[in-house]
Structures are given as C-alpha cells and as structure tokens.
CSV table of C-alpha atoms in Angstrom, one decimal:
chain,number,residue,atom,x,y,z
A,1,MET,CA,18.2,44.1,218.8
A,2,THR,CA,15.6,41.5,219.7
A,3,ASP,CA,16.7,38.9,222.2
A,4,THR,CA,16.1,35.9,219.9
A,5,SER,CA,16.2,33.5,222.9
A,6,THR,CA,12.6,34.7,223.6
A,7,TYR,CA,11.5,33.7,220.1
A,8,TYR,CA,11.3,30.5,218.0
A,9,HIS,CA,13.3,31.3,214.9
A,10,ILE,CA,11.6,29.5,212.0
A,11,SER,CA,12.8,29.5,208.4
A,12,ARG,CA,10.3,29.9,205.6
A,13,ASP,CA,10.9,26.3,204.4
A,14,GLU,CA,10.0,25.0,207.9
A,15,TRP,CA,7.1,27.5,208.5
A,16,LYS,CA,5.3,26.6,205.2
A,17,GLN,CA,5.1,23.0,206.4
A,18,TYR,CA,2.7,24.1,209.1
A,19,GLN,CA,0.0,25.1,206.6
A,20,ASN,CA,-3.3,23.2,206.4
A,21,ALA,CA,-5.3,22.6,203.3
A,22,HIS,CA,-6.6,26.1,202.6
A,23,HIS,CA,-8.8,27.1,199.8
A,24,LEU,CA,-7.4,30.4,198.7
A,25,ALA,CA,-10.1,32.7,197.2
A,26,LEU,CA,-7.6,35.5,196.4
A,27,THR,CA,-6.8,36.2,192.8
A,28,LEU,CA,-3.7,37.8,191.6
A,29,GLN,CA,-5.6,41.0,190.8
A,30,GLU,CA,-7.1,41.2,194.3
A,31,LEU,CA,-3.6,40.7,195.8
A,32,GLU,CA,-2.2,43.5,193.7
A,33,HIS,CA,-5.0,45.7,194.9
A,34,LEU,CA,-4.0,44.9,198.5
A,35,THR,CA,-0.3,45.5,197.9
A,36,SER,CA,1.3,48.9,198.8
A,37,LEU,CA,2.8,51.0,196.1
A,38,ASN,CA,6.3,49.4,195.9
A,39,ASP,CA,5.8,46.4,198.0
A,40,ARG,CA,6.0,42.9,196.6
A,41,ILE,CA,3.9,39.9,197.5
A,42,SER,CA,2.8,36.8,195.6
A,43,LEU,CA,0.2,34.1,195.9
A,44,ILE,CA,3.0,31.8,196.9
A,45,ASP,CA,3.7,34.1,199.8
A,46,VAL,CA,0.1,34.0,200.8
A,47,GLN,CA,0.1,30.2,200.7
A,48,GLU,CA,3.5,29.6,202.4
A,49,VAL,CA,3.6,32.4,204.9
A,50,TYR,CA,0.2,33.9,205.6
A,51,ALA,CA,-1.9,30.7,205.5
A,52,PRO,CA,0.1,29.1,208.3
A,53,LEU,CA,0.0,32.5,210.1
A,54,LEU,CA,-3.8,32.5,210.1
A,55,ASP,CA,-3.9,29.0,211.5
A,56,TYR,CA,-1.5,30.1,214.3
A,57,PHE,CA,-3.6,33.2,214.9
A,58,ASP,CA,-6.6,31.0,215.4
A,59,ILE,CA,-5.1,29.6,218.6
A,60,TYR,CA,-5.1,33.1,220.1
A,61,TYR,CA,-8.6,33.9,218.8
A,62,GLN,CA,-10.2,30.8,220.2
A,63,LYS,CA,-8.6,31.3,223.5
A,64,HIS,CA,-9.7,34.9,223.6
A,65,GLY,CA,-13.3,33.9,223.2
A,66,GLN,CA,-13.1,31.2,225.9
A,67,ILE,CA,-11.5,33.6,228.4
A,68,HIS,CA,-14.1,36.3,228.0
A,69,GLU,CA,-17.0,33.8,228.1
A,70,GLN,CA,-15.7,32.3,231.3
A,71,GLU,CA,-15.0,35.7,232.8
A,72,GLN,CA,-18.5,36.9,232.1
A,73,TYR,CA,-20.0,33.7,233.5
A,74,PHE,CA,-17.9,34.1,236.7
A,75,LEU,CA,-18.9,37.7,237.2
A,76,LYS,CA,-22.5,37.0,236.3
A,77,GLN,CA,-22.4,39.5,233.5
A,78,PRO,CA,-24.5,39.2,230.3
A,79,LYS,CA,-22.8,37.6,227.4
A,80,LYS,CA,-21.3,40.1,224.9
A,81,LYS,CA,-18.5,40.0,222.4
A,82,VAL,CA,-15.2,41.6,223.2
A,83,PRO,CA,-13.3,42.7,220.1
A,84,PHE,CA,-10.0,41.0,219.4
A,85,ILE,CA,-7.5,43.7,218.5
A,86,ILE,CA,-4.4,43.0,216.4
A,87,GLY,CA,-1.5,45.4,216.3
A,88,VAL,CA,0.8,45.6,213.2
A,89,SER,CA,4.0,47.6,213.6
A,90,GLY,CA,7.3,48.2,211.8
A,91,SER,CA,9.2,50.9,210.1
A,92,VAL,CA,8.0,53.4,207.5
A,93,ALA,CA,8.1,51.8,204.0
A,94,VAL,CA,8.7,48.2,205.3
A,95,GLY,CA,5.3,46.9,204.2
A,96,LYS,CA,3.0,47.2,207.3
A,97,SER,CA,0.0,48.3,205.2
A,98,THR,CA,0.2,45.4,202.9
A,99,THR,CA,0.4,42.9,205.8
A,100,ALA,CA,-2.5,44.6,207.5
A,101,ARG,CA,-4.8,44.7,204.5
A,102,LEU,CA,-3.9,41.1,203.5
A,103,MET,CA,-4.6,40.0,207.1
A,104,GLN,CA,-8.0,41.7,207.0
A,105,THR,CA,-8.9,40.1,203.7
A,106,MET,CA,-7.8,36.6,204.7
A,107,LEU,CA,-9.4,36.8,208.2
A,108,GLN,CA,-12.7,37.8,206.6
A,109,GLN,CA,-12.5,34.8,204.3
A,110,LYS,CA,-11.5,32.5,207.2
A,111,TYR,CA,-14.3,33.8,209.5
A,112,PRO,CA,-17.1,34.9,207.0
A,113,GLU,CA,-19.6,35.3,209.9
A,114,LEU,CA,-17.4,37.9,211.6
A,115,THR,CA,-16.8,41.6,211.1
A,116,VAL,CA,-13.1,42.4,210.5
A,117,GLU,CA,-12.1,46.1,210.5
A,118,LEU,CA,-8.8,47.9,209.8
A,119,MET,CA,-7.6,51.3,210.8
A,120,THR,CA,-4.3,53.1,210.8
A,121,THR,CA,-2.9,55.3,213.5
A,122,ASP,CA,-1.8,57.9,210.9
A,123,GLY,CA,-5.2,59.5,211.5
A,124,PHE,CA,-4.2,60.3,215.0
A,125,LEU,CA,-1.2,62.4,213.9
A,126,TRP,CA,-1.7,66.0,214.9
A,127,PRO,CA,-2.8,68.1,211.9
A,128,THR,CA,0.0,70.0,210.1
A,129,LYS,CA,-1.1,73.3,211.5
A,130,ASP,CA,-0.9,71.9,215.1
A,131,LEU,CA,2.5,70.4,214.4
A,132,VAL,CA,3.7,73.9,213.2
A,133,GLU,CA,2.2,75.6,216.3
A,134,LYS,CA,4.0,73.1,218.5
A,135,GLY,CA,7.2,73.5,216.6
A,136,ILE,CA,7.5,69.8,215.9
A,137,LEU,CA,6.7,69.6,212.2
A,138,HIS,CA,10.3,68.2,211.7
A,139,ARG,CA,9.4,65.5,214.2
A,140,LYS,CA,6.3,64.2,212.3
A,141,GLY,CA,6.0,60.4,213.0
A,142,PHE,CA,7.8,60.7,216.4
A,143,PRO,CA,5.8,59.8,219.5
A,144,GLU,CA,5.0,63.5,220.4
A,145,SER,CA,3.5,64.1,216.9
A,146,TYR,CA,0.5,61.8,217.8
A,147,ASP,CA,-2.6,62.7,219.8
A,148,MET,CA,-2.1,59.6,221.9
A,149,GLU,CA,-4.9,60.4,224.3
A,150,SER,CA,-7.5,60.4,221.5
A,151,LEU,CA,-6.0,57.1,220.1
A,152,VAL,CA,-6.2,55.4,223.5
A,153,ASN,CA,-9.8,56.7,224.0
A,154,PHE,CA,-10.7,55.4,220.6
A,155,LEU,CA,-9.4,51.9,221.4
A,156,LEU,CA,-11.1,52.0,224.8
A,157,ASP,CA,-14.4,52.7,223.1
A,158,ILE,CA,-13.8,49.9,220.7
A,159,LYS,CA,-12.9,47.4,223.4
A,160,THR,CA,-15.8,48.3,225.6
A,161,GLY,CA,-18.3,47.9,222.8
A,162,GLU,CA,-19.4,51.5,222.0
A,163,GLU,CA,-21.9,51.5,219.2
A,164,ALA,CA,-20.1,53.7,216.7
A,165,VAL,CA,-16.5,55.0,217.2
A,166,GLU,CA,-15.0,57.7,215.0
A,167,ALA,CA,-11.4,58.1,213.9
A,168,PRO,CA,-9.8,60.9,212.0
A,169,VAL,CA,-8.6,60.1,208.4
A,170,TYR,CA,-5.1,60.8,207.1
A,171,SER,CA,-4.2,61.3,203.5
A,172,HIS,CA,-0.7,60.7,202.1
A,173,GLU,CA,-1.7,62.7,199.0
A,174,ILE,CA,-2.1,65.9,201.0
A,175,TYR,CA,0.2,64.8,203.7
A,176,ASP,CA,-2.3,65.8,206.4
A,177,ILE,CA,-5.5,65.0,208.2
A,178,ILE,CA,-8.5,65.3,205.9
A,179,PRO,CA,-10.7,68.0,207.5
A,180,ASN,CA,-14.3,66.9,208.4
A,181,GLU,CA,-13.7,63.3,207.4
A,182,LYS,CA,-14.1,60.4,209.8
A,183,GLN,CA,-13.8,56.7,209.7
A,184,VAL,CA,-16.7,55.2,211.6
A,185,ILE,CA,-16.2,51.7,213.1
A,186,TYR,CA,-19.2,49.8,214.4
A,187,PRO,CA,-18.5,47.1,216.9
A,188,PRO,CA,-16.1,44.7,215.2
A,189,ASP,CA,-15.3,41.1,216.0
A,190,ILE,CA,-11.7,41.7,215.0
A,191,LEU,CA,-9.9,45.1,214.6
A,192,ILE,CA,-6.5,45.4,213.0
A,193,VAL,CA,-4.6,48.6,214.1
A,194,GLU,CA,-1.6,49.4,211.9
A,195,GLY,CA,1.1,52.0,212.6
A,196,ILE,CA,4.7,52.7,213.5
A,197,ASN,CA,3.7,53.6,217.1
A,198,VAL,CA,1.4,50.8,218.2
A,199,LEU,CA,3.9,49.0,220.4
A,200,GLN,CA,5.5,52.1,221.9
A,201,LEU,CA,5.4,53.0,225.6
A,202,PRO,CA,5.4,56.8,225.7
A,203,PRO,CA,6.4,58.3,229.1
A,204,ASN,CA,3.9,59.8,231.4
A,205,ARG,CA,1.0,57.5,230.4
A,206,GLU,CA,-0.9,55.1,232.5
A,207,ILE,CA,-2.5,53.3,229.6
A,208,TYR,CA,-0.7,52.4,226.3
A,209,VAL,CA,-2.0,51.5,222.9
A,210,SER,CA,-0.6,48.0,223.2
A,211,ASP,CA,-2.6,47.4,226.4
A,212,PHE,CA,-5.6,46.9,224.1
A,213,PHE,CA,-4.0,44.3,221.9
A,214,ASP,CA,-4.7,40.6,222.0
A,215,TRP,CA,-1.9,39.8,219.5
A,216,SER,CA,0.7,41.8,217.6
A,217,ILE,CA,2.9,41.5,214.5
A,218,TYR,CA,6.1,43.3,213.7
A,219,VAL,CA,7.3,43.6,210.1
A,220,ASP,CA,11.1,43.6,210.1
A,221,ALA,CA,13.9,44.2,207.6
A,222,GLU,CA,17.5,45.5,207.5
A,223,GLU,CA,17.9,49.3,207.6
A,224,ASN,CA,19.6,49.5,204.3
A,225,LEU,CA,16.7,47.7,202.6
A,226,ILE,CA,14.1,49.8,204.2
A,227,GLU,CA,15.9,53.0,203.1
A,228,LYS,CA,16.0,51.6,199.5
A,229,TRP,CA,12.2,50.8,199.6
A,230,TYR,CA,11.5,54.3,201.1
A,231,LEU,CA,13.4,56.1,198.3
A,232,GLU,CA,11.7,53.9,195.6
A,233,ARG,CA,8.4,54.7,197.0
A,234,PHE,CA,9.2,58.4,197.1
A,235,GLU,CA,10.1,58.3,193.4
A,236,LEU,CA,6.9,56.5,192.5
A,237,LEU,CA,4.8,59.0,194.5
A,238,MET,CA,6.5,61.8,192.6
A,239,GLU,CA,5.6,60.1,189.3
A,240,ARG,CA,2.0,59.8,190.3
A,241,ALA,CA,1.8,63.4,191.4
A,242,LYS,CA,3.0,65.0,188.1
A,243,THR,CA,-0.6,65.9,187.0
A,244,GLN,CA,-2.0,66.4,190.5
A,245,PRO,CA,-1.3,70.0,191.7
A,246,ASP,CA,-3.1,69.3,195.0
A,247,ASN,CA,-0.9,66.4,195.8
A,248,PHE,CA,1.9,67.0,198.4
A,249,TYR,CA,4.4,65.3,196.1
A,250,TYR,CA,3.6,67.6,193.1
A,251,GLN,CA,6.1,70.2,194.3
A,252,PHE,CA,8.8,67.6,194.0
A,253,ALA,CA,7.5,66.2,190.8
A,254,ILE,CA,7.8,69.5,188.9
A,255,GLY,CA,11.1,70.4,190.4
A,256,ASP,CA,14.7,69.2,190.0
A,257,ARG,CA,14.6,65.4,190.4
A,258,GLU,CA,18.1,65.1,191.8
A,259,GLU,CA,17.4,67.7,194.4
A,260,ALA,CA,14.1,66.0,195.4
A,261,ILE,CA,15.8,62.6,195.8
A,262,ALA,CA,18.6,64.3,197.8
A,263,MET,CA,16.0,65.8,200.1
A,264,ALA,CA,14.3,62.4,200.5
A,265,LYS,CA,17.6,60.9,201.5
A,266,ASP,CA,18.1,63.6,204.1
A,267,VAL,CA,14.5,63.0,205.5
A,268,TRP,CA,15.3,59.3,205.7
A,269,LYS,CA,18.5,59.9,207.6
A,270,LYS,CA,17.4,62.7,209.9
A,271,THR,CA,13.8,61.7,210.6
A,272,ASN,CA,12.8,58.1,209.6
A,273,LEU,CA,16.0,56.3,210.4
A,274,LYS,CA,16.3,58.2,213.7
A,275,ASN,CA,12.7,57.4,214.5
A,276,LEU,CA,13.3,53.7,213.6
A,277,LYS,CA,16.4,53.4,215.8
A,278,GLU,CA,15.1,55.3,218.8
A,279,TYR,CA,11.4,54.5,219.0
A,280,ILE,CA,10.3,51.8,216.5
A,281,LEU,CA,13.0,49.1,216.5
A,282,PRO,CA,13.2,48.9,220.3
A,283,THR,CA,9.5,47.8,220.3
A,284,LYS,CA,10.2,44.7,218.1
A,285,GLY,CA,10.7,42.5,221.2
A,286,ARG,CA,7.2,43.3,222.4
A,287,ALA,CA,5.6,41.7,219.3
A,288,ASP,CA,4.0,38.2,219.4
A,289,PHE,CA,5.0,37.5,215.9
A,290,ILE,CA,7.8,38.9,213.6
A,291,LEU,CA,7.8,38.7,209.8
A,292,HIS,CA,11.3,39.2,208.5
A,293,LYS,CA,11.8,40.5,204.9
A,294,THR,CA,14.9,40.5,202.8
A,295,TYR,CA,15.8,41.6,199.3
A,296,GLY,CA,12.8,42.0,197.0
A,297,HIS,CA,10.4,42.0,200.0
A,298,HIS,CA,10.9,38.3,200.2
A,299,ILE,CA,9.9,36.9,203.6
A,300,ASP,CA,12.7,34.5,204.6
A,301,TYR,CA,11.8,33.6,208.2
A,302,VAL,CA,9.4,34.3,211.0
A,303,GLN,CA,9.8,34.5,214.7
A,304,VAL,CA,7.2,33.3,217.2
A,305,LYS,CA,7.3,34.4,220.8
A,306,LYS,CA,7.9,31.6,223.3
A,307,TYR,CA,5.7,33.0,226.0
C-alpha cells in the first residue's frame, strides 16, 4: 500500500482545474486507435486528466534540460542532448499501453520539434524456448523471466546517445518474441518505456531500469477491477483469434469456452495476481505520478509525489 502521506491526493474535479487552454488535435477516431483492446478513454479524459498532466510534466522536462546544460558547461563538455526517459508501470490489463501511447501522441503535439519514441519491456522477456529450458514458463512476467541485463544495456545506450539502438519485439498474437525482428530507436528527445517491471529493484543488480528514468507514472486500480478487465480482454482476444490459426489464442477460441475462461481465471490467480501483489504493487510508491482508475476505466483521482 502506498504511503499517501508522500503524495498529494488530488480529485479529478480539482485536477482538471489546473489545465491551461490547450488546442487538442486528437479526433475520436485517433483516440480509439490509441486505446487498448478493452480499455476506455474519452476526449473528456484527455482534456480533464492528460492535458493538465502534460503541463505538469513540462516542469520536469524544462528542469531536465537546464540541469544537463549547466552540467555540461561546468565540466567543459560539448553540448549534447540527453534523452528524457519516462517510465509507465502498473498491472497487466490496467491500461498502461493506452496511457503510454496517448502520452507519446500528446507529447509529440506539445513539442512538435522533438522526437518522442515509445517502447515496451515485453520485448526483453526471454523467448518461450528459453523460459522452457530455464523451467520458468509458468513464471512468465515475473522478474526472472526478463533479460534484465539486455534491458539495462539498451537504456544505457539510449541515455548516452548511441546512434541506433535495437530492441527485440514481442507479439501478443504469437505470445513470444518475434524472431529476427527489431525495433530500432535513433537518438530520441523523449523515450517512454512501458512495462510491469520498470520500477522494480531486482536483487543482485548494481543498476536498475528505473535509474535511467527522469519521471515515472503508475497506473493503478483495485485488484477486483483489474481481474475483470483481464478476463474481458481474454475473451476479446479469443474472439479475434477464431479465424487465425497462427494466433496463440486460437487454441482457446476453437475449444470449450467455459474451460478457456476457467483457465484464464486460474492464470490470473496463480500468475498475474501473485505477480501484482509480490512484485508490481510494491513499486507504486516509487512512481512520481499515479493515475487511479475505477469502474469503467474512469480516472477518479491522481497522486503527485511531494518530493
């Protein structure tokens, strides 16, 4: 449980008062394209929640530029841009991807002269064959199922200005890393890193993923609601896979529906809920900003770190 004394707890009604006069270029169709499968978000959410969020973010971004400029001047180093990295964390099925994609789109509109990139840590999961060899396929999503060394090296290369940095690509359709496919990121001004593990502090490591972050967001909701959204998403994925034999969910789509849903409930309880309680939720208090969602994915309040 987050120690709320370290955060300003701000209701949505209060938070929306902080917005400036933004010209929103997003259309409803564009917003629907950014929204995850069974997530819910409206143009009103964009105006009342995300527009003030971008103004608040700007405080950190401007300070970031000033600090690195002064540091380079003090050390008599040539001027160079240092990417600003944002971490977006939260449970499976809580809506992290929607938040990350929306942030990327709105930041690109706010700073049209900048390059804003997005990547997910799913690409740094060990391939299924490796998880099987390690005997941890049932622990997929837990800290040990990620190639953390490669993820840390990726972020180090980004932060230090490597010309082109490659990341593996994960497919939810095949439920595995896509062989021989890479996401190439050229030096960005802003990089958004989305994943359940981005705020974790795995043991036996000297450098953590979060060490590279300049700001972080945690998307939060009650466990019973996340379970509901997870099961809804599972059923939608089955529906979509009915005519796709290569899709991971095809095996469930053509089988007994009740058995498939019972299996999904078991996966939620034994894997995702366990992972949430033991490894994801304990990191919430490390986030700079918390978006809290309630029924219908409605954002009812935010929390802003005091220090």
